[in-house]
mmCIF file with all atom_site columns, C-alpha atoms in Angstrom:
data_model
loop_
_atom_site.group_PDB
_atom_site.id
_atom_site.type_symbol
_atom_site.label_atom_id
_atom_site.label_alt_id
_atom_site.label_comp_id
_atom_site.label_asym_id
_atom_site.label_entity_id
_atom_site.label_seq_id
_atom_site.pdbx_PDB_ins_code
_atom_site.Cartn_x
_atom_site.Cartn_y
_atom_site.Cartn_z
_atom_site.occupancy
_atom_site.B_iso_or_equiv
_atom_site.pdbx_formal_charge
_atom_site.auth_seq_id
_atom_site.auth_comp_id
_atom_site.auth_asym_id
_atom_site.auth_atom_id
_atom_site.pdbx_PDB_model_num
ATOM 1  C CA . UNK V 1 1  ? 96.610  12.733 79.165  1.00 0.00 ? 1  UNK V CA 1
ATOM 2  C CA . UNK V 1 2  ? 99.017  14.684 81.435  1.00 0.00 ? 2  UNK V CA 1
ATOM 3  C CA . UNK V 1 3  ? 101.939 13.804 79.169  1.00 0.00 ? 3  UNK V CA 1
ATOM 4  C CA . UNK V 1 4  ? 100.044 15.389 76.273  1.00 0.00 ? 4  UNK V CA 1
ATOM 5  C CA . UNK V 1 5  ? 99.812  18.714 78.142  1.00 0.00 ? 5  UNK V CA 1
ATOM 6  C CA . UNK V 1 6  ? 103.474 18.666 79.066  1.00 0.00 ? 6  UNK V CA 1
ATOM 7  C CA . UNK V 1 7  ? 104.393 17.796 75.470  1.00 0.00 ? 7  UNK V CA 1
ATOM 8  C CA . UNK V 1 8  ? 102.320 20.774 74.273  1.00 0.00 ? 8  UNK V CA 1
ATOM 9  C CA . UNK V 1 9  ? 104.350 23.007 76.562  1.00 0.00 ? 9  UNK V CA 1
ATOM 10 C CA . UNK V 1 10 ? 107.575 21.500 75.209  1.00 0.00 ? 10 UNK V CA 1
ATOM 11 C CA . UNK V 1 11 ? 106.454 22.231 71.607  1.00 0.00 ? 11 UNK V CA 1
ATOM 12 C CA . UNK V 1 12 ? 105.718 25.822 72.589  1.00 0.00 ? 12 UNK V CA 1
ATOM 13 C CA . UNK V 1 13 ? 109.213 26.231 74.041  1.00 0.00 ? 13 UNK V CA 1
ATOM 14 C CA . UNK V 1 14 ? 110.604 24.832 70.774  1.00 0.00 ? 14 UNK V CA 1
ATOM 15 C CA . UNK V 1 15 ? 108.647 27.479 68.852  1.00 0.00 ? 15 UNK V CA 1
ATOM 16 C CA . UNK V 1 16 ? 110.050 30.172 71.136  1.00 0.00 ? 16 UNK V CA 1
ATOM 17 C CA . UNK V 1 17 ? 113.574 28.849 70.530  1.00 0.00 ? 17 UNK V CA 1
ATOM 18 C CA . UNK V 1 18 ? 113.302 29.258 66.751  1.00 0.00 ? 18 UNK V CA 1
ATOM 19 C CA . UNK V 1 19 ? 115.252 32.240 65.431  1.00 0.00 ? 19 UNK V CA 1
ATOM 20 C CA . UNK V 1 20 ? 113.268 35.111 64.029  1.00 0.00 ? 20 UNK V CA 1
ATOM 21 C CA . UNK V 1 21 ? 110.557 35.305 66.698  1.00 0.00 ? 21 UNK V CA 1
ATOM 22 C CA . UNK V 1 22 ? 109.809 38.987 66.760  1.00 0.00 ? 22 UNK V CA 1
ATOM 23 C CA . UNK V 1 23 ? 106.389 39.037 68.355  1.00 0.00 ? 23 UNK V CA 1
ATOM 24 C CA . UNK V 1 24 ? 107.991 39.969 71.703  1.00 0.00 ? 24 UNK V CA 1
ATOM 25 C CA . UNK V 1 25 ? 111.246 41.358 72.998  1.00 0.00 ? 25 UNK V CA 1
ATOM 26 C CA . UNK V 1 26 ? 114.192 39.081 73.752  1.00 0.00 ? 26 UNK V CA 1
ATOM 27 C CA . UNK V 1 27 ? 113.672 39.613 77.495  1.00 0.00 ? 27 UNK V CA 1
ATOM 28 C CA . UNK V 1 28 ? 110.000 38.668 77.259  1.00 0.00 ? 28 UNK V CA 1
ATOM 29 C CA . UNK V 1 29 ? 110.819 35.550 75.212  1.00 0.00 ? 29 UNK V CA 1
ATOM 30 C CA . UNK V 1 30 ? 113.415 34.455 77.763  1.00 0.00 ? 30 UNK V CA 1
ATOM 31 C CA . UNK V 1 31 ? 110.943 35.059 80.600  1.00 0.00 ? 31 UNK V CA 1
ATOM 32 C CA . UNK V 1 32 ? 108.385 32.894 78.775  1.00 0.00 ? 32 UNK V CA 1
ATOM 33 C CA . UNK V 1 33 ? 110.961 30.154 78.355  1.00 0.00 ? 33 UNK V CA 1
ATOM 34 C CA . UNK V 1 34 ? 111.892 30.196 82.043  1.00 0.00 ? 34 UNK V CA 1
ATOM 35 C CA . UNK V 1 35 ? 108.273 30.187 83.131  1.00 0.00 ? 35 UNK V CA 1
ATOM 36 C CA . UNK V 1 36 ? 107.273 27.342 80.800  1.00 0.00 ? 36 UNK V CA 1
ATOM 37 C CA . UNK V 1 37 ? 110.303 25.212 81.578  1.00 0.00 ? 37 UNK V CA 1
ATOM 38 C CA . UNK V 1 38 ? 109.711 25.692 85.296  1.00 0.00 ? 38 UNK V CA 1
ATOM 39 C CA . UNK V 1 39 ? 106.073 24.697 84.825  1.00 0.00 ? 39 UNK V CA 1
ATOM 40 C CA . UNK V 1 40 ? 107.131 21.587 82.937  1.00 0.00 ? 40 UNK V CA 1
ATOM 41 C CA . UNK V 1 41 ? 109.494 20.590 85.753  1.00 0.00 ? 41 UNK V CA 1
ATOM 42 C CA . UNK V 1 42 ? 106.962 21.023 88.520  1.00 0.00 ? 42 UNK V CA 1
ATOM 43 C CA . UNK V 1 43 ? 104.254 19.264 86.516  1.00 0.00 ? 43 UNK V CA 1
ATOM 44 C CA . UNK V 1 44 ? 106.495 16.271 85.844  1.00 0.00 ? 44 UNK V CA 1
ATOM 45 C CA . UNK V 1 45 ? 107.515 16.169 89.476  1.00 0.00 ? 45 UNK V CA 1
ATOM 46 C CA . UNK V 1 46 ? 103.926 16.195 90.736  1.00 0.00 ? 46 UNK V CA 1
ATOM 47 C CA . UNK V 1 47 ? 102.706 13.701 88.089  1.00 0.00 ? 47 UNK V CA 1
ATOM 48 C CA . UNK V 1 48 ? 105.523 11.339 89.122  1.00 0.00 ? 48 UNK V CA 1
ATOM 49 C CA . UNK V 1 49 ? 104.279 11.613 92.723  1.00 0.00 ? 49 UNK V CA 1
ATOM 50 C CA . UNK V 1 50 ? 100.890 10.401 91.559  1.00 0.00 ? 50 UNK V CA 1
ATOM 51 C CA . UNK V 1 51 ? 98.979  13.639 91.139  1.00 0.00 ? 51 UNK V CA 1
ATOM 52 C CA . UNK V 1 52 ? 96.309  13.238 88.478  1.00 0.00 ? 52 UNK V CA 1
ATOM 53 C CA . UNK V 1 53 ? 95.998  16.984 87.788  1.00 0.00 ? 53 UNK V CA 1
ATOM 54 C CA . UNK V 1 54 ? 97.573  20.262 88.823  1.00 0.00 ? 54 UNK V CA 1
ATOM 55 C CA . UNK V 1 55 ? 95.808  23.607 89.027  1.00 0.00 ? 55 UNK V CA 1
ATOM 56 C CA . UNK V 1 56 ? 98.571  25.705 87.533  1.00 0.00 ? 56 UNK V CA 1
ATOM 57 C CA . UNK V 1 57 ? 96.751  28.983 88.254  1.00 0.00 ? 57 UNK V CA 1
ATOM 58 C CA . UNK V 1 58 ? 97.403  28.254 91.940  1.00 0.00 ? 58 UNK V CA 1
ATOM 59 C CA . UNK V 1 59 ? 101.182 28.284 91.311  1.00 0.00 ? 59 UNK V CA 1
ATOM 60 C CA . UNK V 1 60 ? 101.792 31.939 92.074  1.00 0.00 ? 60 UNK V CA 1
ATOM 61 C CA . UNK V 1 61 ? 103.263 34.170 94.731  1.00 0.00 ? 61 UNK V CA 1
ATOM 62 C CA . UNK V 1 62 ? 100.220 36.396 95.326  1.00 0.00 ? 62 UNK V CA 1
ATOM 63 C CA . UNK V 1 63 ? 100.196 35.724 99.106  1.00 0.00 ? 63 UNK V CA 1
ATOM 64 C CA . UNK V 1 64 ? 103.869 36.636 99.386  1.00 0.00 ? 64 UNK V CA 1
ATOM 65 C CA . UNK V 1 65 ? 103.381 39.816 97.335  1.00 0.00 ? 65 UNK V CA 1
ATOM 66 C CA . UNK V 1 66 ? 100.457 40.773 99.528  1.00 0.00 ? 66 UNK V CA 1
ATOM 67 C CA . UNK V 1 67 ? 102.554 40.257 102.691 1.00 0.00 ? 67 UNK V CA 1
ATOM 68 C CA . UNK V 1 68 ? 105.371 42.460 101.359 1.00 0.00 ? 68 UNK V CA 1
ATOM 69 C CA . UNK V 1 69 ? 102.824 45.080 100.285 1.00 0.00 ? 69 UNK V CA 1
ATOM 70 C CA . UNK V 1 70 ? 101.495 45.186 103.852 1.00 0.00 ? 70 UNK V CA 1
ATOM 71 C CA . UNK V 1 71 ? 105.005 45.581 105.227 1.00 0.00 ? 71 UNK V CA 1
ATOM 72 C CA . UNK V 1 72 ? 105.794 48.377 102.732 1.00 0.00 ? 72 UNK V CA 1
ATOM 73 C CA . UNK V 1 73 ? 102.560 50.199 103.582 1.00 0.00 ? 73 UNK V CA 1
ATOM 74 C CA . UNK V 1 74 ? 103.533 50.268 107.268 1.00 0.00 ? 74 UNK V CA 1
ATOM 75 C CA . UNK V 1 75 ? 106.563 52.396 106.394 1.00 0.00 ? 75 UNK V CA 1
ATOM 76 C CA . UNK V 1 76 ? 104.511 55.487 105.607 1.00 0.00 ? 76 UNK V CA 1
ATOM 77 C CA . UNK V 1 77 ? 106.277 57.483 102.921 1.00 0.00 ? 77 UNK V CA 1
ATOM 78 C CA . UNK V 1 78 ? 109.193 55.038 102.835 1.00 0.00 ? 78 UNK V CA 1
ATOM 79 C CA . UNK V 1 79 ? 107.877 52.196 100.674 1.00 0.00 ? 79 UNK V CA 1
ATOM 80 C CA . UNK V 1 80 ? 111.306 50.596 100.309 1.00 0.00 ? 80 UNK V CA 1
ATOM 81 C CA . UNK V 1 81 ? 112.198 49.396 103.835 1.00 0.00 ? 81 UNK V CA 1
ATOM 82 C CA . UNK V 1 82 ? 115.737 48.247 104.585 1.00 0.00 ? 82 UNK V CA 1
ATOM 83 C CA . UNK V 1 83 ? 116.427 44.927 106.290 1.00 0.00 ? 83 UNK V CA 1
ATOM 84 C CA . UNK V 1 84 ? 116.708 46.741 109.623 1.00 0.00 ? 84 UNK V CA 1
ATOM 85 C CA . UNK V 1 85 ? 113.373 48.517 109.121 1.00 0.00 ? 85 UNK V CA 1
ATOM 86 C CA . UNK V 1 86 ? 111.701 45.297 108.074 1.00 0.00 ? 86 UNK V CA 1
#
């Protein structure tokens, strides 16, 4: 079952790799490729460890983004703190 899902992702990457895809910009297509290939790698890694499923919507950096948002908001008008300010 899990291999079917990974294989579906592989087929989608193959579609993205075909020349003539104009539904998105080259940068967007490359970003999709990177994201999907990364997802495939982490899924295979976790399935090999014995996981029976993975909640891929939990694979994000929302907590980290929130933390940096809090740090930036502490800077007042300066929302791009330097390393020293951080």
